[in-house]
Structures are given as structure tokens and as C-alpha cells.
Amino acid sequence: MSQSRRNFLKAVGASAGMSALYMSGSNTMALAAGDVRAMATAQNGMTGTEIFWDKLRDEFIIEKDLIMLNAANMTPTPKVVHETVIEHTRDMEMNCSFQNRGKYGGLMQRSRDFIAGFLGADADEIGFVRNTSEANNTVINGLDLGPDDEVLIWDQNHPCNNIAWYQRAERLGFKVVTVSTDPKLNAIEDLIRPFKEAINSKTKVLAFSHISNQTGTTLPGKELTQLAHANGAKSLVDGAQTFGYMDIDLHDMGCDFYTSSGQKWILGPREASFIYVKKEAQAELWPNIVTVGWERSKVNGAQKYESLGQRDDGRLWALGRAVEFHNMIGQTRIEERINALAGTLRNHLSEQVRDIDFLTEQADGFNSGIVVALISNTDAKKAAKTIYENYRISGAIGGNGDVLRVRLCPHIYNSMDQMERTAKYISLSI
């Protein structure tokens, strides 16, 4: 890493009140203290000029003129993350001996500690998996459920927390109950009511996406977990769209299981993530895979859910580096920035794009960084092609017939100017 980048990371860390990162060139990837406060003073948090965020974008190598708005699916990683992956991949190719790989025990524990601290959990409640799909299925396949049991889910869940329950029910005979929330929402009660009406003494699990990848609607995780527990059920919170976006405290939320992916809002590497299993729930959740190291894993809490055979350990350490990157900026600051970008984008779309209908009007305080809308009276396939090929906007954009569906999800590597240009370019494409 160049001296200028090292100094910048120190400055960013100081402006967020945290230690900054630097790449030492060794396999341990050490931390360094920073005391440069100039950026914090000039920026005054997230208000004022865009200088802070303009400089931060230098940490990403995004293709020039490409407007990346697909954080709900996959994000680019900052240099400190992908260089960690590259360095450790090279290191493994040079020496994959047991002796050289021994260092990963300590690095993976550090990564586990970072994730736990970031989410208000204990380290022995964190087990490494590849992504949310694997984490959700760890829960779905690991609970003892039978014909007299019910599982309550939201129809806006991701398929790995929706269809997967139905598939498992075919084998074990339990009942899956699916509820819907109203398309127009005015208060938190509107979000909770359908679950409250459907839950009963037979419900063993309440499983929901913390934020829906389909509409961007945010459910109240703590309140729904309390509802589950009041009825003798466990709660599974799919955090694919909140890990790295929202400031989370899992112990305060109280959920039994929390799952997520590393390649989304946390800005981490692909195929590196975790499952959170609350201590009190670990005895009731069976592991899906048992292999070498089981006797050691089973006595270390949630590590028994990561007994998956040979892993890319350097990639799991890079996930910890992504958490460090968030910490040095400040998760609250990141959440505020994403919300500001998403709000600005939505306003510009409302003003500039004809025939646009935002998919869900969300309860006050339960919006998100995901903007989803339908645009009528257009050639959807042609418009989607034009938006990407001519204007270089990358999002979940498509559809059939005359209705174009757009899901646009900004992150800290985006600028306010890009939000305005995105609305303009979409208006020119339809």
C-alpha cells in the first residue's frame, strides 16, 4: 500500500473516532493508530461538502463511468479487502503446508471477534458459512420439526428463507404459514399485525427478512422477535440486507438466529459470511455437516455450524477486514449516508421519470437503502438494455412487456451527482 493511502486510512479512522487500517505487507495485516482529525473537522460528520465521500471512493477500483447501484445483490470491495484476498491466495499458492496454514487459527478468531463486536454478539455465537442461503438452510435443516408444528414466514422473504421452508416441510410434514404485509403502510403496527394475527401455539419458528430484497421494506426485528418469544417460538432474522447497512445489536434484538452474506452491504469478499446462533438456542440446532475437527468444533459454540471441510481461510480473514473498514468510518455514518443517497435518488426519480410507481410506501423510520419502482408504458427489455449499455447503470433492472422494474441500491462508493444522473438517464431510456 502506498504511503498516501495509508495516511488516508489513518485520516478516515481518526475522523470516525476509530483506529485506521494499513496493509503491513505481512500475513497478519496489522492495525495502526491514527490521529489526523482534519477530515472530521472539515466534514463535520456527514454534513457539509462531499469531500469526505469523494476521497473515500478512491478506495474502490470501480470501472470508470459505471454507476454501481446493486448493493442488495453484490458490491465491489474496498482495496484493503480484495488485496487481503489476493495476498493470502498468493501466500497459499507459495506454501500450503500445515505449518504455514497454522496462522489462520488466530486470524479467523480475530475475524470472528470483529464480527461479534460489530453486531453486539459474543464470539462463540458466530459460525462461518459461505452466504445467507447456506446460513438460512443451516437453521431450516437443523431444527427438529414435525407434523404438529408450524413455521410462520413473510411472503417477501428471499427464496432461501421462503421456498426452502416449503421444501423441508415436504419431508418432515410441518406446516408453513405465509403472511403478507399491506402495500401501503402507515405505522409499525401495520408491519406487525399480519404476524400477530397468524401466530399461535403451534408456531415454532417466525422467519423473516429484516429488509425485503423485493421491496426494500424493513420489518421491526426486535418487536417481531418479542412476538415470537411471547408465543413460544424462535425467531430467524435474515439479515442479508442489514449486515453492513444498519447499525445492529443482536443481543438487544434478542433473535435466536441471524444470517447474512459478505458480498453485499458489508463490502466483503464473495463466499464468506456467518451464522449467528444465540447461546440458548445452540442445543436445539443440529449442524448440517460433520467432518474433520468435529470434536474440537462442537465444544466451541457456533463453530459447530462451520464444520464444512477445507475452507479459503484468507477469504474469511478478509471478511474481518471489511468489518474493520466499516468500523473506521463508523456504521452510523454509513447508514446515514446510504439513506441520504437513497432518499435523494427517490426524489429525483419522482421528479424526472414519468409513470413511476414505488413498490412500497414504507412506515416512517422503516425505509431502507433499497429503492424499488415500476415504470409503466415502456418497452421494458429495450429500456433495461439502454440503461446498462448506453448509460452504464448497474442495478436489478428488467421486466417483460410494458412495465420496467428497477431496484437501485446505492452505497458509500456512490455520489450525490450519480443519483441525479441515474434518474435523468432512466428518464431518457423509457
Short mmCIF file of C-alpha atoms in Angstrom, two decimals:
data_model
loop_
_atom_site.label_atom_id
_atom_site.label_comp_id
_atom_site.label_asym_id
_atom_site.label_seq_id
_atom_site.Cartn_x
_atom_site.Cartn_y
_atom_site.Cartn_z
CA MET A 1 0.00 0.00 0.00
CA SER A 2 1.25 3.48 -0.85
CA GLN A 3 2.05 5.99 1.90
CA SER A 4 -0.75 8.27 0.66
CA ARG A 5 -3.35 5.50 1.01
CA ARG A 6 -2.01 4.58 4.42
CA ASN A 7 -2.29 8.20 5.51
CA PHE A 8 -5.81 8.44 4.11
CA LEU A 9 -6.95 5.38 6.02
CA LYS A 10 -5.48 6.84 9.17
CA ALA A 11 -7.36 10.07 8.49
CA VAL A 12 -10.63 8.28 7.87
CA GLY A 13 -10.17 6.24 11.01
CA ALA A 14 -9.48 9.34 13.05
CA SER A 15 -12.48 11.14 11.58
CA ALA A 16 -14.68 8.25 12.68
CA GLY A 17 -13.03 8.06 16.10
CA MET A 18 -11.54 4.64 15.31
CA SER A 19 -8.18 3.09 14.55
CA ALA A 20 -7.42 3.00 10.85
CA LEU A 21 -6.13 0.12 8.79
CA TYR A 22 -2.98 -0.39 6.93
CA MET A 23 -1.56 -3.31 4.99
CA SER A 24 1.77 -4.17 6.53
CA GLY A 25 2.86 -6.42 3.71
CA SER A 26 2.85 -9.34 6.14
CA ASN A 27 0.24 -12.02 6.59
CA THR A 28 -1.00 -10.54 9.86
CA MET A 29 -2.38 -7.32 8.36
CA ALA A 30 -1.78 -5.18 11.44
CA LEU A 31 -3.65 -2.17 12.76
CA ALA A 32 -2.13 1.27 13.20
CA ALA A 33 -3.34 4.19 15.30
CA GLY A 34 -4.17 7.44 13.55
CA ASP A 35 -4.64 10.90 14.99
CA VAL A 36 -5.34 13.05 11.94
CA ARG A 37 -8.60 14.89 12.59
CA ALA A 38 -8.59 17.33 9.68
CA MET A 39 -11.15 15.41 7.66
CA ALA A 40 -13.53 15.11 10.58
CA THR A 41 -13.27 18.83 11.26
CA ALA A 42 -13.80 19.77 7.61
CA GLN A 43 -16.61 17.29 7.11
CA ASN A 44 -18.43 17.76 10.44
CA GLY A 45 -19.96 14.28 10.30
CA MET A 46 -21.85 13.69 7.08
CA THR A 47 -22.98 17.31 6.60
CA GLY A 48 -21.21 19.99 4.60
CA THR A 49 -19.20 19.21 1.49
CA GLU A 50 -18.79 15.90 -0.31
CA ILE A 51 -15.01 15.94 0.22
CA PHE A 52 -15.01 13.04 2.68
CA TRP A 53 -17.05 10.74 0.42
CA ASP A 54 -15.21 11.81 -2.73
CA LYS A 55 -11.93 10.78 -1.13
CA LEU A 56 -13.39 7.56 0.23
CA ARG A 57 -14.37 6.48 -3.30
CA ASP A 58 -10.66 6.30 -4.12
CA GLU A 59 -10.60 3.11 -2.04
CA PHE A 60 -12.62 1.33 -4.75
CA ILE A 61 -11.49 0.38 -8.25
CA ILE A 62 -14.91 0.59 -9.86
CA GLU A 63 -14.84 0.87 -13.64
CA LYS A 64 -14.89 4.49 -14.77
CA ASP A 65 -18.36 5.81 -15.68
CA LEU A 66 -20.06 2.73 -14.23
CA ILE A 67 -22.76 3.65 -11.69
CA MET A 68 -22.97 0.68 -9.32
CA LEU A 69 -26.41 0.53 -7.68
CA ASN A 70 -26.71 -3.14 -6.85
CA ALA A 71 -25.71 -3.42 -3.18
CA ALA A 72 -28.70 -5.68 -2.41
CA ASN A 73 -27.05 -8.30 -4.63
CA MET A 74 -23.29 -7.68 -4.75
CA THR A 75 -20.88 -4.85 -4.05
CA PRO A 76 -17.30 -4.10 -5.03
CA THR A 77 -14.86 -4.45 -2.16
CA PRO A 78 -12.50 -1.70 -0.96
CA LYS A 79 -8.84 -2.19 -1.78
CA VAL A 80 -7.96 -3.28 1.76
CA VAL A 81 -10.37 -6.23 1.39
CA HIS A 82 -9.57 -7.51 -2.07
CA GLU A 83 -5.83 -7.01 -1.55
CA THR A 84 -6.14 -9.19 1.56
CA VAL A 85 -7.76 -11.91 -0.56
CA ILE A 86 -5.07 -11.58 -3.23
CA GLU A 87 -2.21 -11.63 -0.72
CA HIS A 88 -3.46 -14.71 1.08
CA THR A 89 -4.28 -16.53 -2.14
CA ARG A 90 -0.71 -15.92 -3.29
CA ASP A 91 0.64 -16.96 0.10
CA MET A 92 -1.28 -20.24 -0.07
CA GLU A 93 -0.01 -20.97 -3.58
CA MET A 94 3.54 -20.43 -2.39
CA ASN A 95 3.21 -22.57 0.73
CA CYS A 96 0.10 -24.60 1.53
CA SER A 97 1.81 -26.65 4.23
CA PHE A 98 0.13 -27.37 7.55
CA GLN A 99 2.79 -25.24 9.18
CA ASN A 100 2.14 -22.14 7.08
CA ARG A 101 -1.62 -22.53 7.36
CA GLY A 102 -1.35 -22.60 11.13
CA LYS A 103 -1.55 -18.81 11.27
CA TYR A 104 -5.17 -18.87 10.19
CA GLY A 105 -6.38 -20.09 13.54
CA GLY A 106 -5.56 -16.72 15.04
CA LEU A 107 -6.68 -14.67 12.03
CA MET A 108 -10.06 -16.39 11.82
CA GLN A 109 -10.60 -15.83 15.54
CA ARG A 110 -9.83 -12.15 15.06
CA SER A 111 -12.35 -12.01 12.23
CA ARG A 112 -14.91 -13.77 14.44
CA ASP A 113 -14.22 -11.27 17.22
CA PHE A 114 -14.63 -8.32 14.83
CA ILE A 115 -17.98 -9.60 13.55
CA ALA A 116 -19.28 -10.33 17.04
CA GLY A 117 -18.29 -6.91 18.34
CA PHE A 118 -19.74 -5.21 15.29
CA LEU A 119 -23.13 -6.89 15.84
CA GLY A 120 -23.40 -6.87 19.62
CA ALA A 121 -22.88 -10.62 19.92
CA ASP A 122 -20.40 -12.98 21.58
CA ALA A 123 -17.67 -14.64 19.53
CA ASP A 124 -18.89 -18.15 20.37
CA GLU A 125 -22.24 -17.27 18.77
CA ILE A 126 -20.64 -16.74 15.34
CA GLY A 127 -20.02 -19.58 12.88
CA PHE A 128 -18.52 -19.06 9.43
CA VAL A 129 -20.56 -20.08 6.36
CA ARG A 130 -20.48 -19.03 2.73
CA ASN A 131 -23.59 -16.87 2.37
CA THR A 132 -27.14 -16.25 3.56
CA SER A 133 -28.55 -19.20 1.63
CA GLU A 134 -26.25 -21.61 3.44
CA ALA A 135 -26.89 -19.91 6.78
CA ASN A 136 -30.68 -19.98 6.43
CA ASN A 137 -30.63 -23.61 5.36
CA THR A 138 -28.46 -24.43 8.36
CA VAL A 139 -31.39 -23.34 10.51
CA ILE A 140 -34.11 -24.81 8.28
CA ASN A 141 -32.43 -28.23 8.17
CA GLY A 142 -31.17 -28.17 11.75
CA LEU A 143 -34.36 -27.78 13.80
CA ASP A 144 -36.50 -30.71 14.96
CA LEU A 145 -39.91 -30.01 13.44
CA GLY A 146 -42.82 -32.38 12.92
CA PRO A 147 -46.44 -32.70 11.74
CA ASP A 148 -47.89 -30.77 14.68
CA ASP A 149 -45.60 -27.76 14.16
CA GLU A 150 -45.93 -24.57 12.14
CA VAL A 151 -43.41 -22.13 10.69
CA LEU A 152 -44.54 -18.56 10.04
CA ILE A 153 -42.86 -16.68 7.18
CA TRP A 154 -43.24 -13.44 5.21
CA ASP A 155 -44.10 -13.59 1.52
CA GLN A 156 -41.37 -11.03 0.83
CA ASN A 157 -38.63 -13.32 2.17
CA HIS A 158 -35.78 -14.34 -0.10
CA PRO A 159 -36.32 -17.85 -1.55
CA CYS A 160 -33.67 -19.29 0.81
CA ASN A 161 -35.95 -18.27 3.69
CA ASN A 162 -39.20 -18.98 1.86
CA ILE A 163 -39.21 -21.77 -0.71
CA ALA A 164 -36.61 -23.62 1.35
CA TRP A 165 -39.09 -23.95 4.24
CA TYR A 166 -41.70 -25.49 1.93
CA GLN A 167 -39.16 -27.96 0.56
CA ARG A 168 -38.21 -29.05 4.06
CA ALA A 169 -41.88 -29.30 5.07
CA GLU A 170 -42.47 -31.80 2.27
CA ARG A 171 -40.07 -34.16 4.02
CA LEU A 172 -40.88 -33.56 7.69
CA GLY A 173 -44.59 -32.78 7.46
CA PHE A 174 -44.74 -29.48 9.35
CA LYS A 175 -46.95 -26.64 8.10
CA VAL A 176 -45.66 -23.41 6.57
CA VAL A 177 -47.89 -20.34 7.01
CA THR A 178 -47.14 -17.34 4.81
CA VAL A 179 -48.35 -13.82 5.60
CA SER A 180 -48.37 -10.60 3.60
CA THR A 181 -47.97 -7.01 4.73
CA ASP A 182 -50.10 -4.25 3.22
CA PRO A 183 -48.70 -2.48 0.15
CA LYS A 184 -49.43 0.87 1.81
CA LEU A 185 -48.04 1.23 5.32
CA ASN A 186 -48.61 4.00 7.84
CA ALA A 187 -47.17 2.73 11.13
CA ILE A 188 -45.11 -0.04 12.70
CA GLU A 189 -48.36 -1.75 13.70
CA ASP A 190 -49.13 -2.25 10.01
CA LEU A 191 -45.97 -4.33 9.73
CA ILE A 192 -46.56 -6.40 12.85
CA ARG A 193 -50.33 -7.02 12.55
CA PRO A 194 -50.26 -9.85 9.93
CA PHE A 195 -47.75 -11.83 12.01
CA LYS A 196 -49.68 -11.22 15.22
CA GLU A 197 -52.88 -12.49 13.60
CA ALA A 198 -51.23 -15.65 12.23
CA ILE A 199 -49.01 -16.78 15.12
CA ASN A 200 -50.36 -19.39 17.52
CA SER A 201 -49.30 -22.08 19.99
CA LYS A 202 -48.23 -24.40 17.15
CA THR A 203 -45.78 -21.85 15.71
CA LYS A 204 -42.22 -22.98 16.38
CA VAL A 205 -40.34 -20.52 14.18
CA LEU A 206 -41.02 -16.98 12.94
CA ALA A 207 -38.68 -16.45 9.98
CA PHE A 208 -38.45 -13.14 8.14
CA SER A 209 -36.17 -10.93 6.11
CA HIS A 210 -35.07 -7.96 8.17
CA ILE A 211 -35.28 -5.95 4.95
CA SER A 212 -37.02 -7.36 1.90
CA ASN A 213 -34.86 -7.62 -1.19
CA GLN A 214 -38.10 -7.39 -3.20
CA THR A 215 -39.42 -4.03 -1.98
CA GLY A 216 -36.94 -2.56 0.49
CA THR A 217 -39.45 -2.74 3.31
CA THR A 218 -37.83 -3.03 6.74
CA LEU A 219 -39.50 -5.16 9.41
CA PRO A 220 -39.09 -4.34 13.13
CA GLY A 221 -36.72 -7.12 14.17
CA LYS A 222 -36.91 -6.61 17.92
CA GLU A 223 -40.69 -6.36 18.07
CA LEU A 224 -41.21 -9.44 15.89
CA THR A 225 -38.69 -11.40 17.95
CA GLN A 226 -40.60 -10.44 21.09
CA LEU A 227 -43.81 -11.59 19.41
CA ALA A 228 -42.21 -14.94 18.58
CA HIS A 229 -40.89 -15.49 22.09
CA ALA A 230 -44.20 -14.49 23.68
CA ASN A 231 -45.77 -17.36 21.74
CA GLY A 232 -43.06 -19.91 22.49
CA ALA A 233 -41.43 -19.68 19.05
CA LYS A 234 -37.90 -19.00 17.88
CA SER A 235 -37.02 -16.14 15.52
CA LEU A 236 -34.85 -16.37 12.41
CA VAL A 237 -33.85 -12.95 11.07
CA ASP A 238 -32.44 -12.95 7.54
CA GLY A 239 -30.00 -10.05 7.69
CA ALA A 240 -28.71 -10.20 4.13
CA GLN A 241 -29.84 -6.61 3.59
CA THR A 242 -28.90 -5.23 7.02
CA PHE A 243 -25.38 -6.54 7.82
CA GLY A 244 -23.18 -3.59 6.89
CA TYR A 245 -26.10 -1.27 6.17
CA MET A 246 -27.86 -0.95 9.51
CA ASP A 247 -26.42 -0.48 12.99
CA ILE A 248 -27.29 -3.86 14.58
CA ASP A 249 -27.19 -5.11 18.18
CA LEU A 250 -28.20 -8.77 18.14
CA HIS A 251 -28.36 -9.17 21.90
CA ASP A 252 -30.70 -6.20 22.08
CA MET A 253 -32.80 -7.54 19.21
CA GLY A 254 -32.96 -10.86 21.02
CA CYS A 255 -33.31 -13.08 17.92
CA ASP A 256 -32.29 -16.73 18.09
CA PHE A 257 -30.73 -16.84 14.62
CA TYR A 258 -29.34 -14.12 12.35
CA THR A 259 -27.94 -14.82 8.91
CA SER A 260 -26.16 -12.76 6.28
CA SER A 261 -23.85 -12.54 3.28
CA GLY A 262 -20.41 -11.00 3.00
CA GLN A 263 -20.71 -9.78 -0.59
CA LYS A 264 -23.47 -7.25 -0.02
CA TRP A 265 -23.61 -4.16 2.23
CA ILE A 266 -20.59 -5.08 4.38
CA LEU A 267 -18.37 -4.77 1.24
CA GLY A 268 -16.73 -8.12 1.88
CA PRO A 269 -15.46 -10.95 -0.31
CA ARG A 270 -17.70 -13.46 -2.05
CA GLU A 271 -18.48 -16.79 -0.37
CA ALA A 272 -17.53 -15.61 3.11
CA SER A 273 -20.14 -14.94 5.74
CA PHE A 274 -21.51 -16.18 9.07
CA ILE A 275 -24.45 -17.51 11.01
CA TYR A 276 -25.33 -16.14 14.44
CA VAL A 277 -26.85 -18.66 16.84
CA LYS A 278 -27.74 -17.37 20.29
CA LYS A 279 -26.15 -19.41 23.06
CA GLU A 280 -29.50 -20.50 24.44
CA ALA A 281 -30.56 -21.83 21.01
CA GLN A 282 -27.44 -23.83 20.15
CA ALA A 283 -28.53 -27.00 21.91
CA GLU A 284 -31.67 -27.15 19.73
CA LEU A 285 -29.99 -26.58 16.37
CA TRP A 286 -28.27 -29.57 14.78
CA PRO A 287 -25.34 -28.97 12.39
CA ASN A 288 -25.86 -29.90 8.74
CA ILE A 289 -22.34 -31.14 8.11
CA VAL A 290 -19.96 -33.03 10.39
CA THR A 291 -16.40 -33.67 9.28
CA VAL A 292 -12.78 -33.39 10.37
CA GLY A 293 -12.35 -31.38 13.54
CA TRP A 294 -15.85 -32.11 14.87
CA GLU A 295 -14.77 -32.96 18.41
CA ARG A 296 -12.97 -29.63 18.62
CA SER A 297 -15.77 -27.65 16.94
CA LYS A 298 -18.71 -28.98 18.94
CA VAL A 299 -17.41 -27.59 22.22
CA ASN A 300 -16.84 -24.10 20.78
CA GLY A 301 -20.38 -22.83 20.45
CA ALA A 302 -21.46 -21.81 16.95
CA GLN A 303 -18.24 -23.17 15.46
CA LYS A 304 -20.05 -26.50 15.18
CA TYR A 305 -22.02 -24.96 12.28
CA GLU A 306 -18.87 -24.21 10.30
CA SER A 307 -17.52 -27.76 10.15
CA LEU A 308 -17.56 -27.72 6.36
CA GLY A 309 -14.20 -29.20 5.38
CA GLN A 310 -11.36 -27.27 3.76
CA ARG A 311 -12.00 -23.52 3.66
CA ASP A 312 -10.46 -20.49 1.99
CA ASP A 313 -9.26 -19.14 5.32
CA GLY A 314 -7.75 -15.97 3.87
CA ARG A 315 -11.14 -15.01 2.50
CA LEU A 316 -12.68 -15.34 5.96
CA TRP A 317 -9.97 -13.08 7.33
CA ALA A 318 -10.79 -10.58 4.56
CA LEU A 319 -14.38 -10.52 5.86
CA GLY A 320 -12.99 -9.32 9.17
CA ARG A 321 -11.10 -6.62 7.30
CA ALA A 322 -14.37 -5.46 5.73
CA VAL A 323 -15.82 -5.09 9.23
CA GLU A 324 -12.74 -3.09 10.25
CA PHE A 325 -13.26 -0.84 7.24
CA HIS A 326 -16.81 -0.13 8.38
CA ASN A 327 -15.69 0.46 11.94
CA MET A 328 -13.11 3.05 11.00
CA ILE A 329 -15.72 5.04 9.06
CA GLY A 330 -18.47 4.45 11.60
CA GLN A 331 -21.54 2.29 10.95
CA THR A 332 -23.96 5.04 11.94
CA ARG A 333 -22.30 7.38 9.45
CA ILE A 334 -22.51 4.71 6.74
CA GLU A 335 -26.20 4.09 7.38
CA GLU A 336 -26.96 7.81 7.30
CA ARG A 337 -25.03 8.23 4.06
CA ILE A 338 -26.82 5.33 2.33
CA ASN A 339 -30.20 6.66 3.46
CA ALA A 340 -29.31 10.13 2.16
CA LEU A 341 -28.29 8.69 -1.21
CA ALA A 342 -31.40 6.54 -1.47
CA GLY A 343 -33.68 9.41 -0.46
CA THR A 344 -32.06 11.73 -3.00
CA LEU A 345 -32.35 9.08 -5.71
CA ARG A 346 -36.02 8.52 -4.97
CA ASN A 347 -36.73 12.25 -5.08
CA HIS A 348 -35.02 12.64 -8.44
CA LEU A 349 -36.84 9.62 -9.86
CA SER A 350 -40.16 11.06 -8.68
CA GLU A 351 -39.42 14.36 -10.35
CA GLN A 352 -37.91 13.15 -13.62
CA VAL A 353 -39.38 9.74 -14.51
CA ARG A 354 -42.91 9.52 -15.88
CA ASP A 355 -45.36 6.77 -14.92
CA ILE A 356 -43.28 5.64 -11.94
CA ASP A 357 -44.84 3.84 -9.01
CA PHE A 358 -42.69 3.00 -5.99
CA LEU A 359 -43.48 -0.54 -4.98
CA THR A 360 -44.00 0.03 -1.29
CA GLU A 361 -44.78 3.06 0.79
CA GLN A 362 -42.94 2.25 4.00
CA ALA A 363 -43.77 3.04 7.59
CA ASP A 364 -41.93 6.08 8.92
CA GLY A 365 -38.48 5.01 10.12
CA PHE A 366 -38.65 1.64 8.39
CA ASN A 367 -37.41 2.59 4.95
CA SER A 368 -34.07 1.34 3.68
CA GLY A 369 -31.30 1.84 1.15
CA ILE A 370 -33.23 -0.23 -1.40
CA VAL A 371 -35.32 1.73 -3.92
CA VAL A 372 -37.79 -0.37 -5.92
CA ALA A 373 -40.20 1.00 -8.51
CA LEU A 374 -42.32 0.01 -11.50
CA ILE A 375 -42.27 2.20 -14.62
CA SER A 376 -45.26 1.69 -16.90
CA ASN A 377 -45.84 2.33 -20.60
CA THR A 378 -42.37 1.46 -21.82
CA ASP A 379 -40.62 -1.33 -23.67
CA ALA A 380 -39.10 -2.98 -20.59
CA LYS A 381 -36.45 -5.11 -22.31
CA LYS A 382 -35.29 -2.30 -24.56
CA ALA A 383 -35.19 0.20 -21.71
CA ALA A 384 -33.21 -2.16 -19.46
CA LYS A 385 -30.66 -2.72 -22.21
CA THR A 386 -30.32 1.00 -22.87
CA ILE A 387 -29.93 1.84 -19.19
CA TYR A 388 -26.96 -0.50 -18.85
CA GLU A 389 -25.30 -0.38 -22.25
CA ASN A 390 -25.74 3.31 -23.04
CA TYR A 391 -25.73 4.86 -19.57
CA ARG A 392 -23.72 2.29 -17.59
CA ILE A 393 -26.12 1.94 -14.66
CA SER A 394 -25.80 -1.40 -12.88
CA GLY A 395 -28.81 -2.45 -10.81
CA ALA A 396 -31.55 -5.06 -10.83
CA ILE A 397 -33.36 -3.64 -13.86
CA GLY A 398 -35.64 -5.61 -16.15
CA GLY A 399 -39.13 -6.83 -16.83
CA ASN A 400 -41.42 -8.02 -19.60
CA GLY A 401 -43.95 -6.23 -21.73
CA ASP A 402 -44.56 -2.58 -20.98
CA VAL A 403 -43.60 -2.48 -17.27
CA LEU A 404 -39.98 -1.90 -16.29
CA ARG A 405 -38.96 -2.92 -12.77
CA VAL A 406 -35.98 -1.16 -11.22
CA ARG A 407 -34.24 -1.96 -7.95
CA LEU A 408 -31.49 0.54 -7.20
CA CYS A 409 -29.31 0.28 -4.10
CA PRO A 410 -26.61 2.91 -3.54
CA HIS A 411 -23.65 2.60 -1.18
CA ILE A 412 -20.81 4.76 0.08
CA TYR A 413 -18.91 4.44 -3.22
CA ASN A 414 -21.72 6.40 -4.93
CA SER A 415 -22.03 10.17 -5.20
CA MET A 416 -24.98 12.53 -4.99
CA ASP A 417 -24.28 13.53 -8.58
CA GLN A 418 -24.71 9.90 -9.64
CA MET A 419 -28.17 9.85 -8.03
CA GLU A 420 -29.27 12.81 -10.16
CA ARG A 421 -27.72 11.38 -13.33
CA THR A 422 -29.32 7.98 -12.74
CA ALA A 423 -32.80 9.49 -12.70
CA LYS A 424 -32.01 11.53 -15.81
CA TYR A 425 -30.63 8.54 -17.71
CA ILE A 426 -33.58 6.33 -16.81
CA SER A 427 -35.97 9.04 -17.97
CA LEU A 428 -34.13 9.18 -21.30
CA SER A 429 -34.32 5.38 -21.69
CA ILE A 430 -38.04 4.78 -21.33
#
